[in-house]
Structure formats: C-alpha cells, structure tokens
C-alpha cells in the first residue's frame, strides 16, 4: 500500500517550501541603498527617521534603509558576530555598544575611519567616548550618544530630613536608615541598583571597584591587581543586601526592574543611566519634580563619581559596497545637528560636550549642564577586544557573591584563575 | 461495571490535572494583559484574541512556523528515506561488518549534541550554510538517522522472509522486492519513525539556536526563546506563541497516537 | 548485482550523511579540544591538554558537574518512581484509553522551549499559578539559589515521566490477568502480588527506561538554558550550559569543545556501564 500520490504530494509541498526558504533577499537596484542597523530608540519620539530623510535630501540618489535590531544587547552582539563572521553582511552602517568596538576592530569587521575624520571632529566628542573607539592609534567608530552612571535620589525625602546627597556610601547607608526609621513605610526600599547576572550587573560591580580605588585589570592585563580592595568592594555590595539597605531582588534586577519601583515612589536611592530621568519627569510620573541626580558615592579607598560611561557608537562595515557614503552617513548622524535632534526627541544624551551648554537644549532640559562634570568624571569599562569575553567569564563569579553563595575572596580567586586561562588562549 | 467507569473517569481527571501547565498556558494566551500581573483571579473576566493577533501580525512567529515546517518535513523525508534503505540493507543483506555498524548506530543515539555543535558550527560556517534551511535539515536528519535506521531495521526484520522469497520466485529482484513487498509492509513502521523524526526536528533547539541568526532560518523554538519584549516580558504573547508552537505535537499525539506509541515502544523495547 | 554490493549501495547515502555530520564532528571535537581556537580573532594554535588541566582545577567546572549529577539522579529517580505509579494507575483503564494516553504524551511531545516558557510563567513570583495556589506568597522559585534547581527538576520530571509511564504501561498490559487471579487464590494480593508478579516483570523495562532517561538527563540543555540560563549564580548551570557559554558567549571554541568532550565521555561511560548491567540482569534472569 505504498501511498504514491501522498508521497508525490509531499515532494511537491517540500519543493515549494524549499523554494520559499531559499528566497533571495530582494536586491534594490537603481538608487544606492545604504542599510543602517540600529536598536529601537526609546523615548517620546523617534528622531531617527527624520534624520535619515534629511540625509537622503542632502544626498540625492541615496536611500537609507533602517533596520531594527532585537532588544537585548547580548542578542544584538550574537547577531552581529554571526553575520560579520560569515563574510558579506547585508548592512553598511551599524550601531554598536561601545564595549564591542575594540572587539570588532580587532576582528577586522569595521572600517578604519581615520582617513575620513579630521582631528577637530574627533576632539569634539568626550575623551572617554573616543578612547574605546581607538585601537592601535586608528579610529574605528564615532560616538552617537553618551551614557553615564548616576545616583538618583528623592529630593523631597532628603530635604525633609535636612540631608544633602551622600558623598560616601557610608553616608548613603546612614541616610537610608534615618529616612526609613522616620518614614516607617515598610514598602520604602533604600538603594536600588542592577545586580542581575548580565552586562549591567558587571557595570555595577566595576563601579564599586572604582569607587574603592581599584580596577579590574592593570596595565599588563593582570586581573584584580589589588585583591584586598576588590574584596572590600564585593563585600560592600553583598552587605547592602544582607543589611537590608537594598532588597533581595536587586540580584535579579536590570535597568527596568530597578527603575519602576523608584518611579512609583518606593525607593530613596537608585543607580541608573540618564534615560531614567526623562521617564521620571513625564507628566503622569508619580515622582515628577522630586528626583535629583548626583555623582555616585565613594568607598573608603576611592573617590566620588567613579561612574561607568557607556553609550552607542556608529561604525561602517568593512565589507560595505559604498564605504564613502556610509562614512558620510556616520559623520552626519554623529554630527552636531543630528545629536541635537536626538537629544530633543529621545531620552538620549549627546556625546559632544559643547551641546551640554547649548541654550536651546538647556532650556528644554535644565539638568544637562549638571551632567557634564559627571560624564567627565566617569570612565569607560576596560578597553580591550576581549572585554565581552572577560565580562561573561566574571559575571557568574560576581553573581555568586551577590546571592551569598560565594565569599568575595573566593570569587576573586576563581575569577582570576578563569581570566588567566582565557588570557593564555589570547596570548599570541 | 459502574465502579470501573468511575475509576476510569477519575484517572482521566487526574491526567487532565497533570496537563494543567499546558491548559494554564492556553488560558494565559487569551487573558487580557491587565489581568496577567499580578494574578488575582483564576479565571479571566473576559477572553481576548489580542495576543494571537500580536503574534501572528507583529512578530516573527509566522515566518518561524514556516521555517520549522519546511525544515522538519525535509529532514524527516531525508532521514526516513535514507534510513529505510539503510535499514533494509542492515536487516536483510549480507553487508560485511553489519554487527559493528549496528552497534555504531546504537552508540550514535547516545551522542550529546553539545559535543558535536562546535565542529558542526565550524563546518556550516566554512560551507557558507549558516542561517540557511539546509544546515538544519542536514544536522537534524543526521542526528535522527541512527534511531530511524535502528527502528526500521527492527521492523523489517519482523517481516517474514518467506514473502520476499515468494517474490523472488516470481522473478522479482532484490530492489523490486524491496519496493513492492517490504516497503508497503513496513509503511506503518516508517510512519512511526517519521513521526519521531518530525517531532525531534520540530522541537530541536541547540542546533537551531547556534546555526541561525535571522528570521530567514529561525525555527519556532528559537523564536520563542528570543521572544522580544521592550520593557517587560509579554507573557500573554509568549503564551499564544507557545500554543502555536505546540500545534504539530498536539496533532501528532491526538491523531497519530498509535504510530507514535509504536515507535516509542519499539525504540525502547528492542536493545 | 550481488547482494553484498546492493547492501553497500543502499547503506552508502546514510553512512555518508552520518559520517560527515555525526562521526567526523565527534572526532573533530576531540581535536578542537586540544587547541586554543577563537575564530573571531583568528586564533588557532596547539594547546595540548591545557584545557583539561584547567578544568581539573576549575571550580566552575566541578560545580557544573555537581549540578549535572544532582539533576540527573533526582530527575531520573522521580521519573521512574512516578512513571511506574502512573502506569499502575492506568493499568485497569478500560474507557478513554486513547484520551488518557494523549493527555499523558502531551507533556512529552511539547517542545522543551515551550515547556520552559510554560514553567517560567507558572513560577513567576507575581503572576504565576504556583504562588497563587500557595495563597499569594511571593516565592521566587527561579531566582532563589536554594529553589532554582528543585524547580528545574520538577519541570523536567513533568516533561519526561510520561515516557517512563508509557513504557511501564505497555509492559503491564502484557502481564496476563490469570497470574494475578492465581496469586489471589494463593492468598497473595495487593502489595504481595506487586512484589511477586509485577515487579520482576516490570523491572527490566524500568532498567531500560533508566538507561535512556539517564543519558538524556546528562545531555539535557534546552530546559535549563531557557528556563534559568544556568542561574542564579550557577545553581542550575549544568556541564552542557557551561560548554555552550564557553563556545558561543566567550567564543572559545577550543575550551568549549573540551567541556563537550567531557560530557561525551561521561555519557559513553554511563551508557556502557548500564548496558553491561542490563546484560548481566538478562543473563541471570
């Protein structure tokens, strides 16, 4: 009973599906098409389409096709790696997280921008934004927007108890205790931050290390050059949870999970990025007008304001078929006019210091000038092509400390061993 | 036999309870967003199609469903096609080293995917097959092949040789006997093997996650695992997508139960 | 053409596919594990046994090995116990047998990612059914280091018990009713009947189920990767998840392959040990 007709039908269905699957990507002929891959811009209005139309108007015969990336940073990275490794990626201009730029440059995936970008244009951006984009003296990407870690605090609560924003974490803890005792609200949390096992959690740990005057790698690349100070930093973070200053769930919190309770008025302090301020100042926000920003506090051996900078850069694919035009698009989007439009439209901060004193922008957002010194005091995460490998190797160790499964000393020992094993592979 | 019926009904009720996670997910897929978090009532106040609408119109699931269907059908055809021929050869023909090859098949069913994923990734990369259907079709077929061959060899051995000998007497060669005598008789067995191979390919996650990058070739499990949410996780949409992803397995379990069970039992009972 | 030749011809395509995509990679992965290999940076050079030497003293590796072992043992023990119980419960089923088997197999047939998302939602602290049924207590099943592994095991047991139940059920169906009737006449019923008739006949099949399920549990990846990602703090990170992270997150193909080879060896050793045990059982039976 060989079901011949059924088998033939199955074959036909199969062929049709195969044909559908092997469908070629439509090639746009006629005008030159640049493909621009970027993550969705959050905020009240998306300024990117308008900017792209302006570019098209200035460059007749050129079309810019905007394609959105997935939401999570890890996925975006995997997407880029798979496509760029394969040979001919179907895009020209890419938005990159600043931490990926050295990696992509080292892998030979992005175009050297040095011949196209005059020194004056380079210097118009923050030094801490240009630094990660420079490898072996060459420039590989241009900063698009800037981020820096901030301490958010409830101005009304601090004023009620006659307190100024804390300069040290000891002060912060004392202020939390004072306010919690006074308010007697069991739902009022003290200090919220991001302790989940992901890149954001790594940022928080790095800031704690810098706040205590130590760093992750020294100049030779050795991990944890001052292990005792690193141990203190990790013990401090774990101590925040054990003492109840931070609720236990911060070990699972990312930016959004920590922002919401603060935005609902249920926390005194929050560590987050500048985008949160725009959301706190929305008309329907419960903490509107009651939020202030301050530099991150310091620990005994370190300084105030040791925040991490971040943000996105724009780079050109090394295999782009229209490199000159792609570079022009990058320079346009990172230029002063475009960054001004982005700051007005979205919850983003420019990477050009000059714009922080721009009268028009300051009128719309009076907190801009205050951010300038905070950004200047911040530093980038370790600038190395292997940063992501480093981060994903150490994240589980730090996470184990935060949930109380490992002592800080052990985590540092184990983490150092893993990093050294990694470096053995990377040594050439 | 009233106690018999009552007992049977109780057992069925217990099994329905066992399947609660699935039914809960089905309920979640039609529950309005406002009633998802926090959960205050077991039953929703009203049913809403908004999640299915979002999944079918605004997500990559339709494309992922197409990818999964094409890849699963193709790899199943490939595995069963090659497996039937190989199974017949191992069951009936005096292939030298037959015992060793069969032993190798059995050993191959125990291979962990995590061990072969890295060389396969390099292989696919070198062949330029990343993010294509072909990569997954080949990988899935190859992974399912040992079990399929083992099953089919067993089923073919159960067919009395006398039937093939009768065909030989009638003047039919080996291939003709295979085509007109053996294959029709082993068709139910092939159906069982095909169902198992299809289920494996439909549910397969590790290879699909590692070899695909864009929705050009993303399968349903990967699309589900990477389901996007801008600020918060869209549980209702994920539930709807999960239900869609479960349609072929449900169909197989309900409509083709007999063949499925036969395949499962044969695989386990013959060692 | 001779039968031998025909045999090889029919076998060739399958062997080719298997050779290229299963056997060759199985050998290649051992070769990869002896190298420092990071394709993204074009790093490719000999490492010898350096990766294995590192794994021997790597706390993360031993932690993952412990999680893998705990997961396998607990999971398989629960599945076999529950599976046998279910089979016994189903044995007398006369009406609605097909519906019963369908409900049972549903859990087994669903894609593991679907099951993972299902349980992730069930375990949700605020929106999950589990906490709701517990009276609204905000237990963080997947975020608490002490609860994550048991929660994962529960999900896996739910998913795989039907397979064991089906095997046992099929075997139970073949036990003739006369045996039980004869035992009743002898005065043995209930537990004694189970111990004397059911257990000896069902034990071999249970052993086979044990073998399959142990091998599957050691190789398991999908559920823990999607449900918890190996967290929190590595409490659900099995060897497979560790290997995957090394391969695709840190892009260390050589190191990740070494962990994969360890899983490979572990699975093979267990398989051989079990098969020997089964053959000895059959010989003595």
JSON list of C-alpha atoms in Angstrom, two decimals, chain C residues 10-182:
[
{"chain": "C", "resi": 10, "resn": "UNK", "atom": "CA", "xyz": [21.76, 1.15, -0.05]},
{"chain": "C", "resi": 11, "resn": "UNK", "atom": "CA", "xyz": [23.82, 1.84, 3.04]},
{"chain": "C", "resi": 12, "resn": "UNK", "atom": "CA", "xyz": [26.15, 4.36, 1.45]},
{"chain": "C", "resi": 13, "resn": "UNK", "atom": "CA", "xyz": [24.00, 7.53, 1.47]},
{"chain": "C", "resi": 14, "resn": "UNK", "atom": "CA", "xyz": [23.07, 7.10, 5.13]},
{"chain": "C", "resi": 15, "resn": "UNK", "atom": "CA", "xyz": [26.66, 6.33, 6.10]},
{"chain": "C", "resi": 16, "resn": "UNK", "atom": "CA", "xyz": [27.83, 9.36, 4.16]},
{"chain": "C", "resi": 17, "resn": "UNK", "atom": "CA", "xyz": [25.47, 11.69, 5.98]},
{"chain": "C", "resi": 18, "resn": "UNK", "atom": "CA", "xyz": [26.26, 10.15, 9.33]},
{"chain": "C", "resi": 19, "resn": "UNK", "atom": "CA", "xyz": [29.94, 10.07, 8.64]},
{"chain": "C", "resi": 20, "resn": "UNK", "atom": "CA", "xyz": [30.05, 13.70, 7.67]},
{"chain": "C", "resi": 21, "resn": "UNK", "atom": "CA", "xyz": [27.75, 15.20, 10.23]},
{"chain": "C", "resi": 22, "resn": "UNK", "atom": "CA", "xyz": [27.95, 12.90, 13.23]},
{"chain": "C", "resi": 23, "resn": "UNK", "atom": "CA", "xyz": [31.09, 10.75, 13.22]},
{"chain": "C", "resi": 24, "resn": "UNK", "atom": "CA", "xyz": [33.51, 13.28, 11.76]},
{"chain": "C", "resi": 25, "resn": "UNK", "atom": "CA", "xyz": [32.41, 16.04, 14.18]},
{"chain": "C", "resi": 26, "resn": "UNK", "atom": "CA", "xyz": [32.67, 13.57, 17.07]},
{"chain": "C", "resi": 27, "resn": "UNK", "atom": "CA", "xyz": [36.32, 13.03, 16.21]},
{"chain": "C", "resi": 28, "resn": "UNK", "atom": "CA", "xyz": [36.94, 16.64, 15.28]},
{"chain": "C", "resi": 29, "resn": "UNK", "atom": "CA", "xyz": [35.68, 17.92, 18.62]},
{"chain": "C", "resi": 30, "resn": "UNK", "atom": "CA", "xyz": [38.46, 15.99, 20.36]},
{"chain": "C", "resi": 31, "resn": "UNK", "atom": "CA", "xyz": [40.97, 17.61, 18.03]},
{"chain": "C", "resi": 32, "resn": "UNK", "atom": "CA", "xyz": [39.45, 21.05, 18.74]},
{"chain": "C", "resi": 33, "resn": "UNK", "atom": "CA", "xyz": [39.66, 20.48, 22.47]},
{"chain": "C", "resi": 34, "resn": "UNK", "atom": "CA", "xyz": [43.43, 20.23, 22.17]},
{"chain": "C", "resi": 35, "resn": "UNK", "atom": "CA", "xyz": [43.73, 23.69, 20.65]},
{"chain": "C", "resi": 36, "resn": "UNK", "atom": "CA", "xyz": [43.39, 27.34, 21.52]},
{"chain": "C", "resi": 37, "resn": "UNK", "atom": "CA", "xyz": [40.77, 28.28, 18.99]},
{"chain": "C", "resi": 38, "resn": "UNK", "atom": "CA", "xyz": [38.99, 31.62, 18.83]},
{"chain": "C", "resi": 39, "resn": "UNK", "atom": "CA", "xyz": [37.73, 32.09, 15.27]},
{"chain": "C", "resi": 40, "resn": "UNK", "atom": "CA", "xyz": [36.60, 35.68, 15.81]},
{"chain": "C", "resi": 41, "resn": "UNK", "atom": "CA", "xyz": [40.18, 36.78, 16.39]},
{"chain": "C", "resi": 42, "resn": "UNK", "atom": "CA", "xyz": [41.73, 34.18, 14.10]},
{"chain": "C", "resi": 43, "resn": "UNK", "atom": "CA", "xyz": [43.48, 32.50, 16.99]},
{"chain": "C", "resi": 44, "resn": "UNK", "atom": "CA", "xyz": [44.31, 28.89, 16.24]},
{"chain": "C", "resi": 45, "resn": "UNK", "atom": "CA", "xyz": [47.24, 27.06, 17.82]},
{"chain": "C", "resi": 46, "resn": "UNK", "atom": "CA", "xyz": [48.10, 23.91, 19.71]},
{"chain": "C", "resi": 47, "resn": "UNK", "atom": "CA", "xyz": [47.21, 23.75, 23.39]},
{"chain": "C", "resi": 48, "resn": "UNK", "atom": "CA", "xyz": [47.76, 20.13, 24.20]},
{"chain": "C", "resi": 49, "resn": "UNK", "atom": "CA", "xyz": [45.98, 19.14, 27.37]},
{"chain": "C", "resi": 50, "resn": "UNK", "atom": "CA", "xyz": [45.96, 22.70, 28.75]},
{"chain": "C", "resi": 51, "resn": "UNK", "atom": "CA", "xyz": [42.18, 22.96, 28.70]},
{"chain": "C", "resi": 52, "resn": "UNK", "atom": "CA", "xyz": [41.75, 19.67, 30.53]},
{"chain": "C", "resi": 53, "resn": "UNK", "atom": "CA", "xyz": [44.42, 20.63, 33.06]},
{"chain": "C", "resi": 54, "resn": "UNK", "atom": "CA", "xyz": [42.48, 23.82, 33.71]},
{"chain": "C", "resi": 55, "resn": "UNK", "atom": "CA", "xyz": [39.15, 22.02, 34.01]},
{"chain": "C", "resi": 56, "resn": "UNK", "atom": "CA", "xyz": [40.62, 19.71, 36.63]},
{"chain": "C", "resi": 57, "resn": "UNK", "atom": "CA", "xyz": [41.07, 22.68, 38.99]},
{"chain": "C", "resi": 58, "resn": "UNK", "atom": "CA", "xyz": [38.25, 24.89, 37.72]},
{"chain": "C", "resi": 59, "resn": "UNK", "atom": "CA", "xyz": [35.65, 25.40, 40.47]},
{"chain": "C", "resi": 60, "resn": "UNK", "atom": "CA", "xyz": [33.03, 26.34, 37.92]},
{"chain": "C", "resi": 61, "resn": "UNK", "atom": "CA", "xyz": [33.54, 23.02, 36.12]},
{"chain": "C", "resi": 62, "resn": "UNK", "atom": "CA", "xyz": [33.18, 20.98, 39.29]},
{"chain": "C", "resi": 63, "resn": "UNK", "atom": "CA", "xyz": [30.16, 22.99, 40.32]},
{"chain": "C", "resi": 64, "resn": "UNK", "atom": "CA", "xyz": [28.59, 22.28, 36.92]},
{"chain": "C", "resi": 65, "resn": "UNK", "atom": "CA", "xyz": [29.47, 18.60, 37.24]},
{"chain": "C", "resi": 66, "resn": "UNK", "atom": "CA", "xyz": [27.77, 18.53, 40.63]},
{"chain": "C", "resi": 67, "resn": "UNK", "atom": "CA", "xyz": [24.66, 20.21, 39.27]},
{"chain": "C", "resi": 68, "resn": "UNK", "atom": "CA", "xyz": [24.58, 17.77, 36.34]},
{"chain": "C", "resi": 69, "resn": "UNK", "atom": "CA", "xyz": [24.87, 14.79, 38.66]},
{"chain": "C", "resi": 70, "resn": "UNK", "atom": "CA", "xyz": [22.26, 16.09, 41.10]},
{"chain": "C", "resi": 71, "resn": "UNK", "atom": "CA", "xyz": [19.90, 16.91, 38.27]},
{"chain": "C", "resi": 72, "resn": "UNK", "atom": "CA", "xyz": [20.31, 13.50, 36.63]},
{"chain": "C", "resi": 73, "resn": "UNK", "atom": "CA", "xyz": [19.93, 11.46, 39.78]},
{"chain": "C", "resi": 74, "resn": "UNK", "atom": "CA", "xyz": [16.97, 13.36, 41.19]},
{"chain": "C", "resi": 75, "resn": "UNK", "atom": "CA", "xyz": [15.22, 13.67, 37.88]},
{"chain": "C", "resi": 76, "resn": "UNK", "atom": "CA", "xyz": [15.57, 10.04, 36.87]},
{"chain": "C", "resi": 77, "resn": "UNK", "atom": "CA", "xyz": [14.64, 8.68, 40.30]},
{"chain": "C", "resi": 78, "resn": "UNK", "atom": "CA", "xyz": [11.47, 10.77, 40.39]},
{"chain": "C", "resi": 79, "resn": "UNK", "atom": "CA", "xyz": [10.54, 9.97, 36.81]},
{"chain": "C", "resi": 80, "resn": "UNK", "atom": "CA", "xyz": [10.88, 6.24, 37.28]},
{"chain": "C", "resi": 81, "resn": "UNK", "atom": "CA", "xyz": [9.00, 6.21, 40.55]},
{"chain": "C", "resi": 82, "resn": "UNK", "atom": "CA", "xyz": [6.21, 8.44, 39.29]},
{"chain": "C", "resi": 83, "resn": "UNK", "atom": "CA", "xyz": [6.15, 6.74, 35.91]},
{"chain": "C", "resi": 84, "resn": "UNK", "atom": "CA", "xyz": [5.66, 3.33, 37.43]},
{"chain": "C", "resi": 85, "resn": "UNK", "atom": "CA", "xyz": [2.98, 4.70, 39.71]},
{"chain": "C", "resi": 86, "resn": "UNK", "atom": "CA", "xyz": [1.15, 6.25, 36.77]},
{"chain": "C", "resi": 87, "resn": "UNK", "atom": "CA", "xyz": [1.39, 3.03, 34.79]},
{"chain": "C", "resi": 88, "resn": "UNK", "atom": "CA", "xyz": [-0.07, 1.08, 37.69]},
{"chain": "C", "resi": 89, "resn": "UNK", "atom": "CA", "xyz": [-2.86, 3.61, 37.93]},
{"chain": "C", "resi": 90, "resn": "UNK", "atom": "CA", "xyz": [-3.57, 3.37, 34.22]},
{"chain": "C", "resi": 91, "resn": "UNK", "atom": "CA", "xyz": [-3.43, -0.37, 34.07]},
{"chain": "C", "resi": 92, "resn": "UNK", "atom": "CA", "xyz": [-7.08, -1.07, 34.69]},
{"chain": "C", "resi": 93, "resn": "UNK", "atom": "CA", "xyz": [-8.22, 1.66, 32.31]},
{"chain": "C", "resi": 94, "resn": "UNK", "atom": "CA", "xyz": [-10.94, 0.50, 30.00]},
{"chain": "C", "resi": 95, "resn": "UNK", "atom": "CA", "xyz": [-12.71, 3.59, 28.76]},
{"chain": "C", "resi": 96, "resn": "UNK", "atom": "CA", "xyz": [-11.00, 6.63, 27.37]},
{"chain": "C", "resi": 97, "resn": "UNK", "atom": "CA", "xyz": [-7.65, 4.90, 26.97]},
{"chain": "C", "resi": 98, "resn": "UNK", "atom": "CA", "xyz": [-6.75, 6.95, 23.95]},
{"chain": "C", "resi": 99, "resn": "UNK", "atom": "CA", "xyz": [-7.62, 10.18, 25.70]},
{"chain": "C", "resi": 100, "resn": "UNK", "atom": "CA", "xyz": [-5.57, 9.10, 28.70]},
{"chain": "C", "resi": 101, "resn": "UNK", "atom": "CA", "xyz": [-2.51, 8.34, 26.61]},
{"chain": "C", "resi": 102, "resn": "UNK", "atom": "CA", "xyz": [-2.99, 11.58, 24.67]},
{"chain": "C", "resi": 103, "resn": "UNK", "atom": "CA", "xyz": [-3.07, 13.65, 27.85]},
{"chain": "C", "resi": 104, "resn": "UNK", "atom": "CA", "xyz": [-0.05, 11.80, 29.11]},
{"chain": "C", "resi": 105, "resn": "UNK", "atom": "CA", "xyz": [2.01, 12.12, 25.96]},
{"chain": "C", "resi": 106, "resn": "UNK", "atom": "CA", "xyz": [1.16, 15.80, 25.57]},
{"chain": "C", "resi": 107, "resn": "UNK", "atom": "CA", "xyz": [3.72, 16.73, 28.20]},
{"chain": "C", "resi": 108, "resn": "UNK", "atom": "CA", "xyz": [6.35, 14.61, 26.49]},
{"chain": "C", "resi": 109, "resn": "UNK", "atom": "CA", "xyz": [5.68, 15.82, 22.96]},
{"chain": "C", "resi": 110, "resn": "UNK", "atom": "CA", "xyz": [5.78, 19.56, 23.60]},
{"chain": "C", "resi": 111, "resn": "UNK", "atom": "CA", "xyz": [8.97, 21.35, 22.54]},
{"chain": "C", "resi": 112, "resn": "UNK", "atom": "CA", "xyz": [11.27, 21.82, 25.50]},
{"chain": "C", "resi": 113, "resn": "UNK", "atom": "CA", "xyz": [11.30, 25.57, 24.92]},
{"chain": "C", "resi": 114, "resn": "UNK", "atom": "CA", "xyz": [7.52, 25.64, 25.20]},
{"chain": "C", "resi": 115, "resn": "UNK", "atom": "CA", "xyz": [7.76, 23.70, 28.46]},
{"chain": "C", "resi": 116, "resn": "UNK", "atom": "CA", "xyz": [10.44, 26.09, 29.71]},
{"chain": "C", "resi": 117, "resn": "UNK", "atom": "CA", "xyz": [8.35, 29.17, 28.98]},
{"chain": "C", "resi": 118, "resn": "UNK", "atom": "CA", "xyz": [5.31, 27.46, 30.48]},
{"chain": "C", "resi": 119, "resn": "UNK", "atom": "CA", "xyz": [7.06, 26.78, 33.75]},
{"chain": "C", "resi": 120, "resn": "UNK", "atom": "CA", "xyz": [8.77, 30.15, 33.79]},
{"chain": "C", "resi": 121, "resn": "UNK", "atom": "CA", "xyz": [5.28, 31.65, 33.81]},
{"chain": "C", "resi": 122, "resn": "UNK", "atom": "CA", "xyz": [3.96, 29.16, 36.36]},
{"chain": "C", "resi": 123, "resn": "UNK", "atom": "CA", "xyz": [6.86, 30.00, 38.67]},
{"chain": "C", "resi": 124, "resn": "UNK", "atom": "CA", "xyz": [6.53, 33.77, 38.23]},
{"chain": "C", "resi": 125, "resn": "UNK", "atom": "CA", "xyz": [6.56, 35.44, 41.67]},
{"chain": "C", "resi": 126, "resn": "UNK", "atom": "CA", "xyz": [3.64, 37.75, 40.93]},
{"chain": "C", "resi": 127, "resn": "UNK", "atom": "CA", "xyz": [1.73, 36.25, 38.01]},
{"chain": "C", "resi": 128, "resn": "UNK", "atom": "CA", "xyz": [2.42, 32.56, 38.44]},
{"chain": "C", "resi": 129, "resn": "UNK", "atom": "CA", "xyz": [-0.16, 29.92, 39.22]},
{"chain": "C", "resi": 130, "resn": "UNK", "atom": "CA", "xyz": [2.07, 28.20, 41.78]},
{"chain": "C", "resi": 131, "resn": "UNK", "atom": "CA", "xyz": [2.31, 31.18, 44.10]},
{"chain": "C", "resi": 132, "resn": "UNK", "atom": "CA", "xyz": [-1.37, 31.90, 43.56]},
{"chain": "C", "resi": 133, "resn": "UNK", "atom": "CA", "xyz": [-2.27, 28.41, 44.74]},
{"chain": "C", "resi": 134, "resn": "UNK", "atom": "CA", "xyz": [0.04, 28.87, 47.71]},
{"chain": "C", "resi": 135, "resn": "UNK", "atom": "CA", "xyz": [-2.06, 31.79, 48.86]},
{"chain": "C", "resi": 136, "resn": "UNK", "atom": "CA", "xyz": [-0.18, 34.61, 47.17]},
{"chain": "C", "resi": 137, "resn": "UNK", "atom": "CA", "xyz": [3.20, 34.16, 48.83]},
{"chain": "C", "resi": 138, "resn": "UNK", "atom": "CA", "xyz": [5.84, 35.81, 46.63]},
{"chain": "C", "resi": 139, "resn": "UNK", "atom": "CA", "xyz": [8.21, 32.85, 46.48]},
{"chain": "C", "resi": 140, "resn": "UNK", "atom": "CA", "xyz": [10.94, 33.44, 43.92]},
{"chain": "C", "resi": 141, "resn": "UNK", "atom": "CA", "xyz": [11.22, 29.90, 42.57]},
{"chain": "C", "resi": 142, "resn": "UNK", "atom": "CA", "xyz": [13.70, 30.63, 39.81]},
{"chain": "C", "resi": 143, "resn": "UNK", "atom": "CA", "xyz": [15.59, 33.46, 41.46]},
{"chain": "C", "resi": 144, "resn": "UNK", "atom": "CA", "xyz": [16.34, 31.91, 44.84]},
{"chain": "C", "resi": 145, "resn": "UNK", "atom": "CA", "xyz": [19.58, 29.92, 44.70]},
{"chain": "C", "resi": 146, "resn": "UNK", "atom": "CA", "xyz": [18.13, 27.26, 47.00]},
{"chain": "C", "resi": 147, "resn": "UNK", "atom": "CA", "xyz": [14.93, 26.79, 44.99]},
{"chain": "C", "resi": 148, "resn": "UNK", "atom": "CA", "xyz": [16.07, 27.08, 41.40]},
{"chain": "C", "resi": 149, "resn": "UNK", "atom": "CA", "xyz": [17.42, 23.55, 40.93]},
{"chain": "C", "resi": 150, "resn": "UNK", "atom": "CA", "xyz": [14.41, 21.80, 42.52]},
{"chain": "C", "resi": 151, "resn": "UNK", "atom": "CA", "xyz": [12.11, 23.93, 40.38]},
{"chain": "C", "resi": 152, "resn": "UNK", "atom": "CA", "xyz": [14.06, 22.94, 37.30]},
{"chain": "C", "resi": 153, "resn": "UNK", "atom": "CA", "xyz": [13.94, 19.28, 38.26]},
{"chain": "C", "resi": 154, "resn": "UNK", "atom": "CA", "xyz": [10.17, 19.49, 38.78]},
{"chain": "C", "resi": 155, "resn": "UNK", "atom": "CA", "xyz": [9.74, 20.88, 35.28]},
{"chain": "C", "resi": 156, "resn": "UNK", "atom": "CA", "xyz": [11.90, 18.17, 33.77]},
{"chain": "C", "resi": 157, "resn": "UNK", "atom": "CA", "xyz": [10.13, 15.40, 35.69]},
{"chain": "C", "resi": 158, "resn": "UNK", "atom": "CA", "xyz": [6.78, 16.68, 34.46]},
{"chain": "C", "resi": 159, "resn": "UNK", "atom": "CA", "xyz": [8.04, 16.59, 30.91]},
{"chain": "C", "resi": 160, "resn": "UNK", "atom": "CA", "xyz": [9.64, 13.16, 30.88]},
{"chain": "C", "resi": 161, "resn": "UNK", "atom": "CA", "xyz": [7.62, 11.00, 33.30]},
{"chain": "C", "resi": 162, "resn": "UNK", "atom": "CA", "xyz": [5.09, 10.18, 30.54]},
{"chain": "C", "resi": 163, "resn": "UNK", "atom": "CA", "xyz": [7.78, 8.35, 28.58]},
{"chain": "C", "resi": 164, "resn": "UNK", "atom": "CA", "xyz": [8.57, 6.05, 31.51]},
{"chain": "C", "resi": 165, "resn": "UNK", "atom": "CA", "xyz": [4.88, 5.68, 32.30]},
{"chain": "C", "resi": 166, "resn": "UNK", "atom": "CA", "xyz": [4.17, 4.62, 28.75]},
{"chain": "C", "resi": 167, "resn": "UNK", "atom": "CA", "xyz": [6.92, 2.01, 28.75]},
{"chain": "C", "resi": 168, "resn": "UNK", "atom": "CA", "xyz": [5.77, 0.53, 32.04]},
{"chain": "C", "resi": 169, "resn": "UNK", "atom": "CA", "xyz": [2.15, 0.68, 30.98]},
{"chain": "C", "resi": 170, "resn": "UNK", "atom": "CA", "xyz": [2.88, -1.25, 27.79]},
{"chain": "C", "resi": 171, "resn": "UNK", "atom": "CA", "xyz": [4.70, -3.91, 29.76]},
{"chain": "C", "resi": 172, "resn": "UNK", "atom": "CA", "xyz": [1.97, -4.12, 32.39]},
{"chain": "C", "resi": 173, "resn": "UNK", "atom": "CA", "xyz": [-0.59, -4.71, 29.65]},
{"chain": "C", "resi": 174, "resn": "UNK", "atom": "CA", "xyz": [1.27, -7.83, 28.59]},
{"chain": "C", "resi": 175, "resn": "UNK", "atom": "CA", "xyz": [1.04, -9.43, 32.00]},
{"chain": "C", "resi": 176, "resn": "UNK", "atom": "CA", "xyz": [-1.84, -11.87, 31.77]},
{"chain": "C", "resi": 177, "resn": "UNK", "atom": "CA", "xyz": [-4.64, -11.37, 34.28]},
{"chain": "C", "resi": 178, "resn": "UNK", "atom": "CA", "xyz": [-4.54, -15.07, 35.12]},
{"chain": "C", "resi": 179, "resn": "UNK", "atom": "CA", "xyz": [-1.30, -14.58, 37.00]},
{"chain": "C", "resi": 180, "resn": "UNK", "atom": "CA", "xyz": [-2.98, -12.20, 39.39]},
{"chain": "C", "resi": 181, "resn": "UNK", "atom": "CA", "xyz": [-6.02, -14.43, 39.73]},
{"chain": "C", "resi": 182, "resn": "UNK", "atom": "CA", "xyz": [-3.80, -17.36, 40.58]}
]
